Amino acid sequence: MKKVTLMFAMLLAATSYINAQDSSDKRDNIMFGLKAGTNYSNVYDSQGEAFNANAKYGVAAGVYLGIPFGKLIGIQPEVLFSQKGFQATGKILGSTYDFTRTTSYIDVPIFLAIKPIKFITILAGPQFSYLIKQKDVFADGTTTVAQETEFSNDNLRKNIMCFVGGVDINLNHLVIGARAGWDVQNNSGSGSSTTPRYKNAWLQATIGFNLY
């Protein structure tokens, strides 16, 4: 709980900064910017023998574009490099394993943006994620070569549909964002995987800068 609280501490700190910003209403302006921050990810709906997972941190960075349809509503597509994953223990081929998985995705969310007041944007929508890299690190020498081969040969789903929601606090050129997302498809490409089948779930905190 403490780790989650730290991720969103920046949102609480923003309230003391708002009065010092340009007070003009920019909700009907097109916005384009850069953002960077962190994911705090884990898995849910998992299927695996004696499979227990813990959350881990990863990088999140990319660009966003805000397209208004008036002051109250718009769309906001983003393109992000996004690291997810988990730390886990489990059992496969009769033996236990202990490892960390880091998955690197290109995430493309398409948000509906609702702007009830000039400093707040509420966001929700689907996300397309494409797996570009996976790294498995086994923690100790008890893991067998057969187990490592089973993981490396697994047929993983590279294209995953997700749902994401969140909020942005807009402070002139500075944008402080928080997101929560989860996969609606599991990671198994064929459904025949013997390694753990799961869906990603993550919290994300970022700071962005509007270039215009």
Short mmCIF file of C-alpha atoms in Angstrom, two decimals:
data_model
loop_
_atom_site.label_atom_id
_atom_site.label_comp_id
_atom_site.label_asym_id
_atom_site.label_seq_id
_atom_site.Cartn_x
_atom_site.Cartn_y
_atom_site.Cartn_z
CA MET A 1 0.00 0.00 0.00
CA LYS A 2 2.87 2.37 0.79
CA LYS A 3 4.35 1.88 -2.69
CA VAL A 4 1.04 2.73 -4.33
CA THR A 5 0.68 5.81 -2.14
CA LEU A 6 4.12 7.08 -3.22
CA MET A 7 3.16 6.80 -6.88
CA PHE A 8 0.28 9.19 -6.43
CA ALA A 9 1.87 11.60 -3.96
CA MET A 10 2.65 13.93 -6.85
CA LEU A 11 -1.07 14.33 -7.47
CA LEU A 12 -1.66 15.62 -3.94
CA ALA A 13 1.31 17.98 -4.13
CA ALA A 14 -0.13 19.54 -7.28
CA THR A 15 -2.97 21.27 -5.44
CA SER A 16 -0.57 23.77 -3.81
CA TYR A 17 0.88 24.61 -7.21
CA ILE A 18 -2.28 25.33 -9.19
CA ASN A 19 -2.80 28.91 -7.97
CA ALA A 20 0.65 29.89 -9.23
CA GLN A 21 -0.13 28.84 -12.80
CA ASP A 22 -1.64 30.65 -15.76
CA SER A 23 -5.37 30.75 -14.93
CA SER A 24 -6.57 30.88 -18.57
CA ASP A 25 -8.87 28.09 -19.73
CA LYS A 26 -7.09 25.97 -22.36
CA ARG A 27 -9.52 23.07 -22.58
CA ASP A 28 -10.37 23.80 -26.22
CA ASN A 29 -6.68 23.95 -27.29
CA ILE A 30 -4.89 21.13 -29.11
CA MET A 31 -2.10 19.77 -26.90
CA PHE A 32 0.98 17.76 -27.81
CA GLY A 33 3.65 16.73 -25.36
CA LEU A 34 6.12 14.31 -23.88
CA LYS A 35 5.66 12.27 -20.70
CA ALA A 36 7.70 9.93 -18.53
CA GLY A 37 7.22 8.06 -15.30
CA THR A 38 6.81 4.60 -13.83
CA ASN A 39 4.54 1.57 -13.91
CA TYR A 40 3.82 -0.53 -10.83
CA SER A 41 2.64 -3.79 -12.35
CA ASN A 42 1.52 -7.26 -11.38
CA VAL A 43 -0.68 -9.99 -12.86
CA TYR A 44 -4.21 -11.22 -12.15
CA ASP A 45 -6.46 -14.09 -13.25
CA SER A 46 -3.37 -16.31 -13.28
CA GLN A 47 -3.28 -20.04 -13.97
CA GLY A 48 -0.21 -21.96 -12.89
CA GLU A 49 0.75 -24.58 -10.35
CA ALA A 50 1.68 -22.99 -7.00
CA PHE A 51 2.01 -19.66 -8.81
CA ASN A 52 2.43 -16.60 -6.56
CA ALA A 53 3.34 -13.20 -7.99
CA ASN A 54 4.50 -9.89 -6.53
CA ALA A 55 4.48 -6.48 -8.20
CA LYS A 56 7.50 -4.73 -9.74
CA TYR A 57 8.36 -1.30 -11.12
CA GLY A 58 9.07 -0.45 -14.75
CA VAL A 59 9.60 2.52 -17.06
CA ALA A 60 6.79 4.35 -18.88
CA ALA A 61 7.57 7.09 -21.42
CA GLY A 62 6.15 8.47 -24.65
CA VAL A 63 4.05 11.14 -26.34
CA TYR A 64 0.42 12.27 -26.18
CA LEU A 65 -1.94 14.35 -28.32
CA GLY A 66 -5.06 16.08 -26.97
CA ILE A 67 -7.74 16.79 -29.59
CA PRO A 68 -10.67 18.83 -28.20
CA PHE A 69 -14.30 18.81 -29.35
CA GLY A 70 -15.13 21.94 -27.43
CA LYS A 71 -14.21 22.62 -23.81
CA LEU A 72 -15.81 19.60 -22.14
CA ILE A 73 -14.87 16.62 -24.27
CA GLY A 74 -12.17 15.36 -26.62
CA ILE A 75 -9.95 12.41 -27.44
CA GLN A 76 -6.38 11.79 -26.33
CA PRO A 77 -4.29 9.16 -28.13
CA GLU A 78 -0.88 8.26 -26.69
CA VAL A 79 2.10 6.14 -27.76
CA LEU A 80 4.22 4.78 -24.91
CA PHE A 81 7.14 2.51 -24.24
CA SER A 82 5.86 0.64 -21.20
CA GLN A 83 7.56 -1.96 -18.99
CA LYS A 84 5.38 -4.37 -17.03
CA GLY A 85 5.97 -7.71 -15.36
CA PHE A 86 6.13 -9.39 -11.98
CA GLN A 87 8.29 -11.32 -9.53
CA ALA A 88 7.08 -14.86 -8.98
CA THR A 89 7.51 -18.29 -7.48
CA GLY A 90 5.79 -21.38 -8.79
CA LYS A 91 6.15 -24.97 -9.90
CA ILE A 92 6.65 -26.49 -13.35
CA LEU A 93 7.90 -29.89 -14.51
CA GLY A 94 7.77 -31.07 -10.90
CA SER A 95 10.17 -28.46 -9.49
CA THR A 96 9.82 -24.97 -8.08
CA TYR A 97 11.13 -21.82 -9.76
CA ASP A 98 11.83 -18.27 -8.58
CA PHE A 99 12.16 -15.58 -11.22
CA THR A 100 11.44 -12.03 -12.38
CA ARG A 101 9.74 -11.31 -15.70
CA THR A 102 10.05 -7.91 -17.38
CA THR A 103 7.88 -7.36 -20.46
CA SER A 104 8.40 -4.33 -22.70
CA TYR A 105 5.41 -3.11 -24.73
CA ILE A 106 4.47 -0.39 -27.13
CA ASP A 107 1.18 0.81 -25.65
CA VAL A 108 -1.32 2.82 -27.72
CA PRO A 109 -4.30 3.97 -25.63
CA ILE A 110 -7.15 5.91 -27.24
CA PHE A 111 -8.81 7.89 -24.47
CA LEU A 112 -12.12 9.64 -24.28
CA ALA A 113 -11.20 12.86 -22.46
CA ILE A 114 -13.77 14.55 -20.22
CA LYS A 115 -12.80 17.99 -18.90
CA PRO A 116 -15.22 19.10 -16.18
CA ILE A 117 -12.94 21.93 -15.01
CA LYS A 118 -9.93 23.59 -16.59
CA PHE A 119 -7.30 21.83 -14.46
CA ILE A 120 -8.72 18.29 -14.57
CA THR A 121 -9.05 15.77 -17.43
CA ILE A 122 -10.73 12.40 -16.79
CA LEU A 123 -9.61 9.69 -19.23
CA ALA A 124 -10.89 6.23 -20.16
CA GLY A 125 -10.68 3.96 -23.16
CA PRO A 126 -9.21 0.92 -24.88
CA GLN A 127 -5.51 0.27 -25.32
CA PHE A 128 -3.62 -1.80 -27.87
CA SER A 129 -0.34 -3.26 -26.55
CA TYR A 130 2.35 -4.93 -28.62
CA LEU A 131 5.03 -7.02 -26.90
CA ILE A 132 8.48 -6.09 -28.21
CA LYS A 133 10.71 -7.79 -25.63
CA GLN A 134 10.56 -10.17 -22.70
CA LYS A 135 13.29 -10.86 -20.15
CA ASP A 136 13.15 -13.68 -17.59
CA VAL A 137 15.69 -13.73 -14.79
CA PHE A 138 15.87 -16.87 -12.65
CA ALA A 139 16.98 -16.11 -9.11
CA ASP A 140 18.82 -19.21 -7.96
CA GLY A 141 20.59 -22.35 -9.06
CA THR A 142 17.70 -24.72 -8.34
CA THR A 143 16.03 -23.97 -11.67
CA THR A 144 16.64 -26.70 -14.24
CA VAL A 145 17.64 -26.27 -17.87
CA ALA A 146 14.35 -27.93 -18.85
CA GLN A 147 12.36 -25.32 -16.93
CA GLU A 148 14.23 -22.43 -18.56
CA THR A 149 13.68 -24.01 -21.99
CA GLU A 150 9.95 -24.33 -21.24
CA PHE A 151 9.74 -20.60 -20.56
CA SER A 152 11.87 -19.56 -23.56
CA ASN A 153 9.87 -21.73 -25.99
CA ASP A 154 6.46 -20.62 -24.76
CA ASN A 155 4.00 -19.33 -27.37
CA LEU A 156 3.14 -15.86 -26.04
CA ARG A 157 0.51 -13.46 -27.29
CA LYS A 158 2.18 -10.34 -28.71
CA ASN A 159 -0.98 -8.32 -29.45
CA ILE A 160 -3.06 -7.64 -26.35
CA MET A 161 -6.18 -5.54 -25.85
CA CYS A 162 -6.45 -3.63 -22.59
CA PHE A 163 -8.63 -1.09 -20.81
CA VAL A 164 -7.16 1.99 -19.12
CA GLY A 165 -8.62 4.81 -17.05
CA GLY A 166 -7.11 7.75 -15.21
CA VAL A 167 -6.84 11.46 -14.62
CA ASP A 168 -4.54 14.31 -15.66
CA ILE A 169 -3.90 17.47 -13.66
CA ASN A 170 -3.05 20.26 -16.10
CA LEU A 171 -0.77 22.96 -14.71
CA ASN A 172 -0.03 25.24 -17.65
CA HIS A 173 2.70 23.32 -19.52
CA LEU A 174 3.05 20.66 -16.83
CA VAL A 175 0.75 17.60 -16.82
CA ILE A 176 0.68 15.20 -13.87
CA GLY A 177 -1.00 11.92 -14.77
CA ALA A 178 -2.23 8.78 -13.03
CA ARG A 179 -3.53 5.66 -14.77
CA ALA A 180 -4.84 2.21 -13.90
CA GLY A 181 -4.91 -0.45 -16.61
CA TRP A 182 -5.55 -4.15 -17.11
CA ASP A 183 -5.44 -6.64 -19.96
CA VAL A 184 -8.68 -8.18 -21.22
CA GLN A 185 -6.74 -11.04 -22.88
CA ASN A 186 -4.22 -13.35 -21.25
CA ASN A 187 -0.60 -13.73 -22.35
CA SER A 188 -0.95 -17.20 -23.89
CA GLY A 189 -0.95 -17.19 -27.68
CA SER A 190 -2.29 -20.71 -28.24
CA GLY A 191 -3.97 -21.54 -24.96
CA SER A 192 -1.67 -24.55 -24.54
CA SER A 193 0.98 -22.88 -22.40
CA THR A 194 2.41 -24.87 -19.49
CA THR A 195 4.07 -21.79 -18.00
CA PRO A 196 1.80 -19.42 -16.05
CA ARG A 197 -1.06 -17.86 -17.99
CA TYR A 198 -1.98 -14.41 -16.75
CA LYS A 199 -3.24 -10.91 -17.52
CA ASN A 200 -1.25 -7.77 -16.73
CA ALA A 201 -2.57 -5.14 -14.32
CA TRP A 202 -0.72 -1.92 -13.55
CA LEU A 203 -0.76 1.52 -12.00
CA GLN A 204 1.07 4.31 -13.78
CA ALA A 205 2.28 7.73 -12.64
CA THR A 206 3.83 10.21 -15.08
CA ILE A 207 4.85 13.82 -15.50
CA GLY A 208 4.32 15.37 -18.92
CA PHE A 209 5.25 18.62 -20.62
CA ASN A 210 3.06 20.32 -23.23
CA LEU A 211 5.18 21.40 -26.17
CA TYR A 212 2.19 23.39 -27.43
#
